[in-house]
Coordinates of C-alpha atoms in Angstrom, one line a residue:
Chain A
M1 CA 18.9 95.8 21.1
P2 CA 20.2 98.3 18.2
D3 CA 17.7 101.0 17.2
R4 CA 17.6 99.8 13.8
Y5 CA 18.9 96.6 11.9
G6 CA 21.3 96.2 9.0
R7 CA 21.1 93.9 6.4
P8 CA 22.5 90.5 5.4
P9 CA 25.3 90.2 2.8
R10 CA 23.9 90.7 -0.6
G11 CA 25.0 88.8 -3.4
V12 CA 25.1 85.3 -1.9
R13 CA 22.9 83.4 -4.1
P14 CA 21.6 80.0 -3.3
T15 CA 23.1 77.2 -5.3
P16 CA 19.9 74.9 -5.9
D17 CA 20.4 71.1 -6.3
R18 CA 18.3 69.2 -8.9
D19 CA 15.8 68.4 -6.3
S20 CA 15.3 71.9 -5.4
K21 CA 15.7 74.0 -8.8
D22 CA 12.0 74.2 -9.2
W23 CA 11.2 75.2 -5.9
W24 CA 13.4 78.3 -6.3
D25 CA 11.8 79.3 -9.8
R26 CA 8.5 79.0 -8.2
L27 CA 9.8 81.2 -5.3
A28 CA 11.2 83.8 -7.9
G29 CA 7.4 84.0 -9.0
H30 CA 6.6 84.7 -5.6
E31 CA 4.8 81.2 -5.1
F32 CA 5.8 79.4 -1.9
T33 CA 5.5 75.8 -2.0
V34 CA 6.1 72.6 -0.3
Q35 CA 6.0 69.0 -1.7
R36 CA 2.9 67.1 -1.0
C37 CA 3.2 63.4 -1.2
D38 CA 0.6 61.8 -3.7
T39 CA 0.5 58.6 -1.8
C40 CA -0.1 59.7 1.9
H41 CA -0.3 63.5 1.4
T42 CA 2.1 64.3 3.9
D43 CA 3.8 67.7 3.1
R44 CA 7.6 68.1 3.2
F45 CA 10.4 70.8 3.1
P46 CA 12.9 71.2 2.1
A47 CA 12.8 69.5 -1.3
R48 CA 13.6 65.6 -1.0
A49 CA 12.7 62.7 -3.8
F50 CA 11.2 60.5 -1.3
C51 CA 8.3 61.0 1.4
P52 CA 9.8 60.2 5.0
A53 CA 6.4 59.1 6.0
C54 CA 5.7 56.6 3.4
R55 CA 8.9 56.2 1.4
T56 CA 7.1 56.8 -2.1
E57 CA 8.3 59.1 -4.7
R58 CA 5.4 60.5 -6.4
W59 CA 4.6 64.3 -5.2
H60 CA 3.5 67.5 -6.4
W61 CA 4.3 71.1 -5.6
E62 CA 1.5 72.4 -3.4
A63 CA 1.2 76.3 -3.1
V64 CA 0.8 77.1 0.7
S65 CA 0.7 80.6 2.4
P66 CA 3.9 81.5 3.8
E67 CA 3.0 81.9 7.6
G68 CA 4.3 80.5 10.6
T69 CA 5.6 81.0 14.2
V70 CA 8.9 82.4 15.4
E71 CA 10.8 79.3 16.8
S72 CA 14.1 81.3 17.2
W73 CA 16.4 84.0 16.0
I74 CA 20.0 85.4 16.1
V75 CA 21.1 89.0 15.9
N76 CA 24.6 88.8 14.0
R77 CA 26.9 91.2 15.3
R78 CA 30.1 90.5 13.2
P79 CA 30.7 90.3 9.6
F80 CA 30.4 86.4 8.7
M81 CA 30.5 87.1 5.1
P82 CA 31.7 90.2 3.3
G83 CA 29.0 92.9 2.4
S84 CA 26.8 92.7 5.4
T85 CA 26.0 95.6 7.7
E86 CA 25.6 94.6 11.2
P87 CA 23.5 93.9 13.1
Y88 CA 21.2 91.8 11.4
V89 CA 18.7 89.4 12.2
V90 CA 18.1 85.9 11.1
V91 CA 14.8 83.9 12.2
L92 CA 14.1 80.3 12.4
V93 CA 10.3 80.0 11.6
R94 CA 8.0 77.0 12.1
L95 CA 5.7 76.6 9.3
A96 CA 2.2 76.7 9.8
A97 CA 1.3 74.5 6.7
V98 CA 3.8 72.0 7.4
P99 CA 3.8 70.5 11.1
G100 CA 7.4 69.8 12.2
C101 CA 9.3 71.9 9.4
L102 CA 11.5 74.9 10.2
I103 CA 12.8 77.4 7.8
H104 CA 15.3 80.1 7.9
G105 CA 15.0 83.6 6.6
G106 CA 15.9 87.3 6.9
W107 CA 13.9 89.6 9.4
D108 CA 11.7 92.3 8.1
G109 CA 10.4 93.7 11.4
D110 CA 11.2 96.9 13.2
L111 CA 11.5 95.3 16.7
E112 CA 13.1 92.4 17.7
P113 CA 11.3 88.9 17.0
E114 CA 9.4 87.3 20.1
Y115 CA 9.2 83.6 20.8
G116 CA 6.0 82.2 19.3
Q117 CA 5.1 85.4 17.4
A118 CA 2.9 84.9 14.3
V119 CA 4.7 85.9 11.3
Q120 CA 4.1 86.1 7.5
G121 CA 6.5 85.8 4.6
V122 CA 7.6 88.6 2.4
Y123 CA 9.3 88.3 -0.7
A124 CA 12.3 89.9 -1.6
D125 CA 13.4 90.2 -5.3
M126 CA 17.1 89.8 -5.9
G127 CA 16.9 90.5 -9.7
D128 CA 14.8 89.0 -12.3
D129 CA 15.4 85.4 -11.6
L130 CA 15.6 85.1 -7.7
A131 CA 13.6 85.9 -4.8
L132 CA 14.2 85.2 -1.1
L133 CA 11.6 85.0 1.6
N134 CA 12.0 87.4 4.6
W135 CA 9.7 87.4 7.6
R136 CA 7.7 90.1 9.4
P137 CA 5.2 90.2 12.3
A138 CA 1.7 88.9 11.0
E139 CA -0.9 91.5 10.5
Chain B
M1 CA 22.2 43.0 17.3
A2 CA 22.0 43.6 20.9
K3 CA 24.1 40.3 21.6
R4 CA 26.8 41.1 19.2
L5 CA 26.9 44.6 21.0
L6 CA 27.4 42.9 24.1
E7 CA 30.2 40.7 22.9
F8 CA 31.9 43.9 22.0
R9 CA 31.9 45.2 25.4
D10 CA 35.3 45.8 26.6
R11 CA 37.0 43.7 24.1
T12 CA 39.5 46.7 23.1
A13 CA 41.5 49.3 24.9
V14 CA 42.9 52.7 24.3
V15 CA 46.8 52.0 25.3
G16 CA 48.5 55.3 24.2
V17 CA 47.9 58.9 23.7
G18 CA 49.9 61.5 22.0
Y19 CA 49.7 65.3 21.4
T20 CA 51.5 68.1 19.6
P21 CA 51.6 71.4 21.2
F22 CA 48.4 73.4 20.8
T23 CA 49.1 76.9 19.1
K24 CA 47.6 79.5 16.9
D25 CA 49.9 78.9 14.2
S26 CA 51.9 75.6 14.1
G27 CA 54.0 76.8 11.1
V28 CA 53.9 72.9 9.6
S29 CA 51.7 70.9 7.6
T30 CA 48.8 69.0 8.9
L31 CA 50.7 65.8 7.6
T32 CA 53.5 67.0 9.9
L33 CA 51.2 67.5 12.9
A34 CA 49.6 63.9 12.2
C35 CA 52.9 62.4 12.1
R36 CA 54.2 64.0 15.6
A37 CA 51.0 63.2 17.2
I38 CA 51.0 59.7 15.9
M39 CA 54.6 59.0 17.1
A40 CA 54.0 60.6 20.5
A41 CA 51.1 58.3 20.9
L42 CA 53.0 55.1 20.1
D43 CA 55.9 56.1 22.2
D44 CA 53.3 56.6 25.1
A45 CA 52.3 53.0 24.4
G46 CA 55.7 51.6 24.2
L47 CA 55.0 50.7 20.7
G48 CA 56.6 51.7 17.2
P49 CA 55.1 52.2 13.6
G50 CA 55.9 48.6 12.9
D51 CA 53.2 47.6 15.2
V52 CA 50.5 49.7 13.7
E53 CA 48.3 47.6 11.2
G54 CA 45.5 50.4 10.8
L55 CA 45.0 54.2 10.4
A56 CA 41.9 56.1 11.0
T57 CA 40.9 59.8 10.8
H58 CA 38.0 62.1 9.9
R59 CA 38.1 65.5 8.0
V60 CA 36.3 68.0 5.9
G61 CA 39.0 68.5 3.1
D62 CA 41.3 70.2 5.6
S63 CA 43.8 67.6 6.6
A64 CA 46.2 64.5 5.9
A65 CA 44.7 61.2 4.7
P66 CA 45.7 57.8 6.1
S67 CA 47.1 57.0 2.6
L68 CA 49.7 59.9 3.0
V69 CA 50.4 59.5 6.6
G70 CA 51.1 55.7 6.5
P71 CA 53.8 55.8 3.9
A72 CA 55.2 59.0 5.5
L73 CA 55.7 56.8 8.8
G74 CA 57.0 53.9 6.7
M75 CA 53.8 51.9 6.8
A76 CA 53.9 50.5 3.3
D77 CA 50.9 48.1 3.6
P78 CA 48.3 49.0 6.3
T79 CA 45.6 46.3 6.6
W80 CA 42.9 48.8 7.5
Y81 CA 42.2 52.3 7.4
L82 CA 39.3 54.8 7.6
D83 CA 39.2 58.2 6.1
Q84 CA 35.9 59.5 7.3
F85 CA 34.4 62.6 5.7
G86 CA 32.9 64.7 8.6
G87 CA 33.2 67.2 11.3
G88 CA 32.9 66.8 15.1
S89 CA 30.1 64.7 14.9
V90 CA 31.8 61.7 13.7
S91 CA 35.1 62.3 15.9
H92 CA 34.1 59.5 18.2
A93 CA 32.7 57.1 15.4
V94 CA 36.3 57.0 14.1
V95 CA 37.4 55.7 17.3
A96 CA 34.4 53.4 17.7
Q97 CA 35.0 51.9 14.1
A98 CA 38.7 51.4 14.7
A99 CA 37.8 49.4 17.8
L100 CA 35.1 47.4 15.7
A101 CA 38.1 46.5 13.4
V102 CA 40.3 45.5 16.1
A103 CA 37.6 43.5 18.1
A104 CA 36.8 41.8 14.5
G105 CA 40.6 41.0 14.0
V106 CA 41.1 42.9 10.8
A107 CA 43.9 45.0 12.6
E108 CA 45.2 44.2 16.0
T109 CA 46.5 47.8 16.5
V110 CA 45.0 51.0 15.0
V111 CA 46.1 54.7 15.5
C112 CA 43.3 57.2 15.3
Y113 CA 44.4 60.8 14.7
R114 CA 43.1 64.2 13.9
A115 CA 45.4 66.8 12.8
I116 CA 44.1 70.5 12.0
N117 CA 45.4 73.9 11.5
A118 CA 42.1 75.3 12.3
R119 CA 43.5 78.7 13.1
S120 CA 46.2 79.3 10.7
E121 CA 44.9 77.4 7.6
F122 CA 41.2 76.6 7.9
R123 CA 39.1 78.6 10.1
M124 CA 35.6 77.0 10.8
G125 CA 33.8 80.1 12.1
G126 CA 35.9 82.7 10.0
T127 CA 35.2 85.2 7.8
G128 CA 36.1 84.4 4.0
R129 CA 35.7 80.6 4.6
R130 CA 34.2 78.6 1.6
L131 CA 30.5 77.6 2.1
P132 CA 30.3 74.0 3.2
V133 CA 28.9 71.6 0.7
S134 CA 25.3 70.6 1.9
P135 CA 21.8 70.8 0.2
E136 CA 20.7 72.8 3.6
V137 CA 23.0 75.6 2.8
Q138 CA 21.1 77.1 -0.1
Y139 CA 18.1 77.7 2.1
Q140 CA 20.6 79.4 5.0
A141 CA 23.5 81.4 3.3
P142 CA 21.6 83.9 1.1
Y143 CA 20.2 85.4 4.6
G144 CA 23.9 85.4 5.8
Y145 CA 23.7 82.6 7.8
F146 CA 26.2 79.5 7.6
A147 CA 28.5 79.6 10.3
P148 CA 28.6 77.2 13.3
P149 CA 28.6 80.2 15.8
Q150 CA 25.4 81.4 14.1
Q151 CA 23.8 77.8 13.9
Y152 CA 24.5 77.1 17.7
A153 CA 23.3 80.5 18.6
M154 CA 20.0 79.8 16.9
Y155 CA 19.5 76.6 18.7
A156 CA 20.8 78.0 22.1
N157 CA 18.0 80.8 21.8
A158 CA 15.3 78.3 21.0
H159 CA 16.4 76.6 24.3
M160 CA 16.4 79.9 26.1
Q161 CA 13.1 80.9 25.0
K162 CA 11.5 77.5 25.7
Y163 CA 13.1 76.6 29.0
G164 CA 14.4 79.9 30.5
T165 CA 18.0 79.2 30.1
K166 CA 20.1 82.3 30.7
A167 CA 23.2 83.8 29.6
E168 CA 24.4 83.6 33.3
H169 CA 24.2 79.8 32.7
F170 CA 26.3 79.7 29.6
G171 CA 28.7 82.0 31.5
R172 CA 29.1 79.8 34.5
L173 CA 30.1 76.8 32.0
A174 CA 32.7 79.1 30.5
V175 CA 33.9 80.2 33.8
T176 CA 34.2 76.6 35.2
Q177 CA 35.9 75.3 32.2
R178 CA 38.3 77.9 32.2
A179 CA 39.1 77.2 35.9
N180 CA 40.0 73.5 34.8
A181 CA 42.2 74.8 31.7
V182 CA 44.3 76.9 34.5
K183 CA 45.4 73.5 35.9
N184 CA 46.1 71.9 32.5
P185 CA 49.6 72.8 31.1
R186 CA 48.6 71.8 27.7
A187 CA 45.9 74.3 27.5
L188 CA 45.9 77.6 25.4
M189 CA 43.8 79.7 27.7
R190 CA 45.1 79.5 31.3
T191 CA 44.0 83.0 32.7
P192 CA 41.0 82.5 35.1
I193 CA 37.9 84.3 34.0
T194 CA 34.6 85.7 35.9
L195 CA 31.2 85.7 35.0
D196 CA 31.7 89.4 34.6
D197 CA 34.3 89.0 32.0
Y198 CA 32.1 86.5 30.3
L199 CA 29.1 89.0 30.4
A200 CA 31.4 91.7 29.0
S201 CA 33.2 89.6 26.3
R202 CA 31.8 91.2 22.8
W203 CA 28.9 89.8 21.0
I204 CA 29.3 87.4 18.0
A205 CA 25.9 86.3 17.2
E206 CA 23.3 87.1 19.9
P207 CA 22.8 85.2 22.2
F208 CA 26.3 84.3 21.7
R209 CA 29.3 86.4 23.1
L210 CA 33.2 85.6 22.3
L211 CA 33.5 83.5 25.5
D212 CA 30.7 81.2 24.3
C213 CA 32.7 80.0 21.3
C214 CA 35.6 77.4 21.3
L215 CA 39.0 78.3 20.3
E216 CA 40.2 77.8 16.6
T217 CA 43.5 75.8 17.2
D218 CA 46.5 74.1 15.3
G219 CA 47.5 71.0 16.7
A220 CA 46.9 67.2 16.4
C221 CA 46.0 64.2 19.0
A222 CA 46.4 60.7 18.4
L223 CA 45.2 57.6 20.2
V224 CA 46.4 53.9 19.9
V225 CA 43.7 51.1 20.0
T226 CA 44.3 47.6 20.4
T227 CA 42.7 44.5 22.0
A228 CA 42.1 44.4 25.6
E229 CA 44.2 41.1 25.9
R230 CA 47.3 42.8 24.3
A231 CA 46.7 46.0 26.5
R232 CA 47.3 44.2 29.5
S233 CA 51.0 43.5 28.5
L234 CA 51.7 47.2 27.4
R235 CA 53.1 49.6 29.7
R236 CA 50.3 52.1 30.4
P237 CA 47.3 51.2 32.4
P238 CA 44.7 50.2 29.9
V239 CA 41.6 52.0 29.4
L240 CA 38.6 49.7 28.0
I241 CA 36.2 50.7 25.6
S242 CA 33.0 49.6 27.2
G243 CA 30.5 51.2 24.9
A244 CA 30.7 52.9 21.5
A245 CA 27.7 54.3 19.7
W246 CA 27.1 56.3 16.6
G247 CA 24.1 57.3 14.8
G248 CA 21.4 59.9 13.9
G249 CA 20.0 60.7 10.7
D250 CA 16.8 62.7 11.4
S251 CA 17.5 66.4 10.5
H252 CA 16.0 69.4 12.5
L253 CA 15.3 71.0 9.2
S254 CA 13.2 68.2 7.6
G255 CA 12.0 64.7 8.3
G256 CA 9.3 66.0 11.1
R257 CA 11.7 66.1 14.1
A258 CA 11.8 69.8 14.3
D259 CA 12.6 70.3 18.0
P260 CA 15.8 72.4 17.9
T261 CA 16.2 72.0 21.7
T262 CA 16.9 68.2 21.6
T263 CA 19.9 66.6 19.6
A264 CA 20.6 63.2 18.3
A265 CA 22.3 62.4 21.4
A266 CA 19.0 61.8 22.9
A267 CA 18.3 58.7 20.8
L268 CA 21.9 57.6 20.9
A269 CA 22.5 57.5 24.7
P270 CA 20.1 54.7 25.7
R271 CA 21.9 52.6 22.9
L272 CA 25.3 53.6 24.4
Y273 CA 24.4 52.9 27.9
A274 CA 22.9 49.5 27.2
Q275 CA 25.9 48.5 25.3
A276 CA 28.2 49.2 28.5
G277 CA 25.7 48.2 31.0
L278 CA 26.2 51.5 32.5
G279 CA 24.0 54.6 33.1
P280 CA 24.4 58.3 33.9
A281 CA 24.9 57.5 37.7
D282 CA 27.7 55.3 36.9
I283 CA 29.8 58.0 35.1
D284 CA 32.6 59.8 37.0
V285 CA 33.9 62.1 34.5
A286 CA 32.1 63.6 31.2
E287 CA 34.1 65.2 28.4
L288 CA 31.3 66.8 26.4
Y289 CA 31.6 68.4 22.9
D290 CA 31.8 71.9 23.4
C291 CA 32.1 73.8 20.3
F292 CA 29.8 76.4 22.1
T293 CA 28.9 76.5 25.7
Y294 CA 25.3 75.7 24.6
S295 CA 26.1 72.3 23.3
V296 CA 27.3 71.3 26.8
I297 CA 24.0 72.2 28.4
V298 CA 21.9 70.3 25.7
Q299 CA 24.0 67.2 26.3
L300 CA 23.5 67.1 30.1
E301 CA 20.2 66.8 29.3
D302 CA 20.2 64.4 26.4
Y303 CA 22.6 62.0 28.0
G304 CA 20.4 61.9 31.1
F305 CA 22.3 63.8 33.8
C306 CA 19.6 66.2 34.2
A307 CA 15.9 66.7 33.2
K308 CA 15.0 68.4 29.9
G309 CA 15.5 72.0 30.1
E310 CA 17.4 71.9 33.4
G311 CA 20.8 72.0 31.9
G312 CA 21.6 75.6 32.6
P313 CA 20.7 75.3 36.2
Y314 CA 22.6 72.2 36.6
V315 CA 25.6 74.0 35.5
A316 CA 24.9 76.8 37.7
S317 CA 24.5 74.6 40.8
G318 CA 28.2 73.7 40.3
A319 CA 27.7 70.2 39.6
T320 CA 30.1 70.1 36.6
A321 CA 33.0 71.8 38.4
L322 CA 36.1 69.4 39.3
D323 CA 34.6 69.0 42.6
G324 CA 31.0 68.8 41.8
A325 CA 28.9 65.6 41.1
L326 CA 30.0 65.5 37.5
P327 CA 33.3 67.0 36.6
V328 CA 32.7 68.2 32.9
N329 CA 35.4 69.1 30.4
T330 CA 38.3 68.6 33.2
H331 CA 41.0 69.9 30.6
G332 CA 39.1 73.0 29.8
G333 CA 37.6 71.5 26.9
F334 CA 37.4 73.4 23.3
L335 CA 36.7 76.7 25.0
S336 CA 39.8 76.8 26.8
E337 CA 42.1 73.8 26.2
G338 CA 42.1 73.9 22.5
Y339 CA 40.0 72.4 19.5
V340 CA 41.2 69.3 17.8
H341 CA 37.5 68.6 16.5
G342 CA 36.7 66.1 19.3
I343 CA 39.7 63.5 19.8
N344 CA 41.2 65.6 22.7
H345 CA 38.1 64.9 24.6
I346 CA 38.8 61.2 24.4
A347 CA 42.5 61.7 25.3
E348 CA 41.5 63.7 28.4
A349 CA 38.9 60.8 29.3
V350 CA 41.8 58.3 29.1
S351 CA 44.2 60.5 31.1
Q352 CA 41.4 60.8 33.9
L353 CA 41.1 56.9 33.9
R354 CA 44.6 56.2 34.1
G355 CA 45.1 58.7 36.9
D356 CA 47.7 60.9 35.4
A357 CA 45.6 64.2 34.8
G358 CA 47.7 65.9 37.2
D359 CA 46.3 68.8 39.2
R360 CA 43.1 68.5 37.6
Q361 CA 42.6 64.7 38.4
V362 CA 39.2 63.6 39.5
A363 CA 39.7 61.2 42.6
G364 CA 38.9 57.8 41.9
A365 CA 37.6 58.1 38.2
E366 CA 36.6 54.8 36.8
V367 CA 34.1 55.6 34.2
A368 CA 34.0 58.3 31.7
L369 CA 31.8 59.6 28.7
S370 CA 33.2 61.2 25.9
T371 CA 30.9 62.5 23.0
A372 CA 30.9 64.2 19.8
Q373 CA 29.1 67.1 18.4
P374 CA 25.8 66.2 19.3
G375 CA 23.9 66.4 16.0
Y376 CA 23.2 70.0 15.1
I377 CA 24.4 71.1 11.7
L378 CA 24.7 67.7 10.5
P379 CA 22.0 65.1 12.0
A380 CA 24.3 62.5 13.4
T381 CA 26.3 62.0 16.5
S382 CA 28.9 59.6 18.4
A383 CA 30.1 58.7 21.7
L384 CA 32.3 56.3 23.9
L385 CA 32.0 55.0 27.2
L386 CA 35.3 54.3 28.7
R387 CA 36.3 52.2 31.9
K388 CA 39.5 51.9 33.8
G389 CA 41.0 48.5 33.0

């Protein structure tokens, strides 16, 4: 493993769709949300109109703590996009608040992630109107 | 539904196979590649363009549509066509749907093709490629994550962590497939490699090294599908389509099926086997989609050749070598023969069942499984079970 990690390419902005724009706006305000079904109360991520459990459409954004465990990770050793410095890490996190849901993010730890490691989200501001969610070992 | 599927069994056949050479720079358009592979497949079958009633392909905005290819070969009025959007996961569904059209009598003879300049024009894994159009990309690309080698490396590491799968397992697979390619005159990579060569190859995205990744290839391949009845009067030994299945729909990233170590193939396999009345023990040769080493290991598990988590040790045991219990990717696969996005696996399965695979022929091969990208990236997959006619 390298002594220190580089950073992913900067300036690759997400292209929200009509279902997800509000989720990104809330993330920019450092609020991490999932959709909670108003009918059966099942949580889901990423943004979708229908609840896959009960197939109804009524839902609301529910703020949850960005916590989880490391499901997997990779160490990028070549430039997949212009503007990155290698090596940089991308983690796949199993969300504590939403059983069965995984989320990708950057890695904000000094050491390599470990399988099953408890992690917490860290907001990374990318200007006034955008934040990304990176992950670091839980305290 | 089950009854109709049984009626489909062995009603159609693959009667011709055609290729262009596999290169790093074809120097021609995908339309030209498609026409050349189609003409070669028709010639192999002893048919001409006038016999073709339908055309089918898949593509991701990177290749020639049937509506261009038909007129280019003087087919003014095809009775059926399929222009499927999608990558490797739908590669076998294209042939499956062509077989359905033939079985239904909509078109007696259909040519399936895939033409791709994946090295000189449209690099799947390369720097500078446009981002794919998918709602999932917004949650990944801002972190510098979007290319297939990254995605598969992520899933491979999950498997390594959960089941103890090792780099040496991936390496043995790469070495074994290269040994097959050495015996295949069509293959791009014909220099033998060792496990040390694998371990010394440069990092791409850990846990993947260069030799975990398939080639990016310019080339085309085509298959002629017709009724089993007509196949008996043609010049090549017919290869029957005993089972053809496609499906999926549940994502690893949503919908609550968040086990990245299992693919859509696990759900599809029982349907496929039931349709053909065959099981893993009946299969003599398996051509398993190998965009990366790991995809073969997870499919060995999900198609039932070994227990979950045992794919790595199964490969290390030598079982997947040409002289093993289950020869896998006998042509060298996408890792060493070339990458035509799925169809060259089907073509190799046909070759093995006809008995014309030359130095890499598996003696007495009667049943072959050929599979598509198993359902990572897009949550769908497809597969064919073929039988010597």
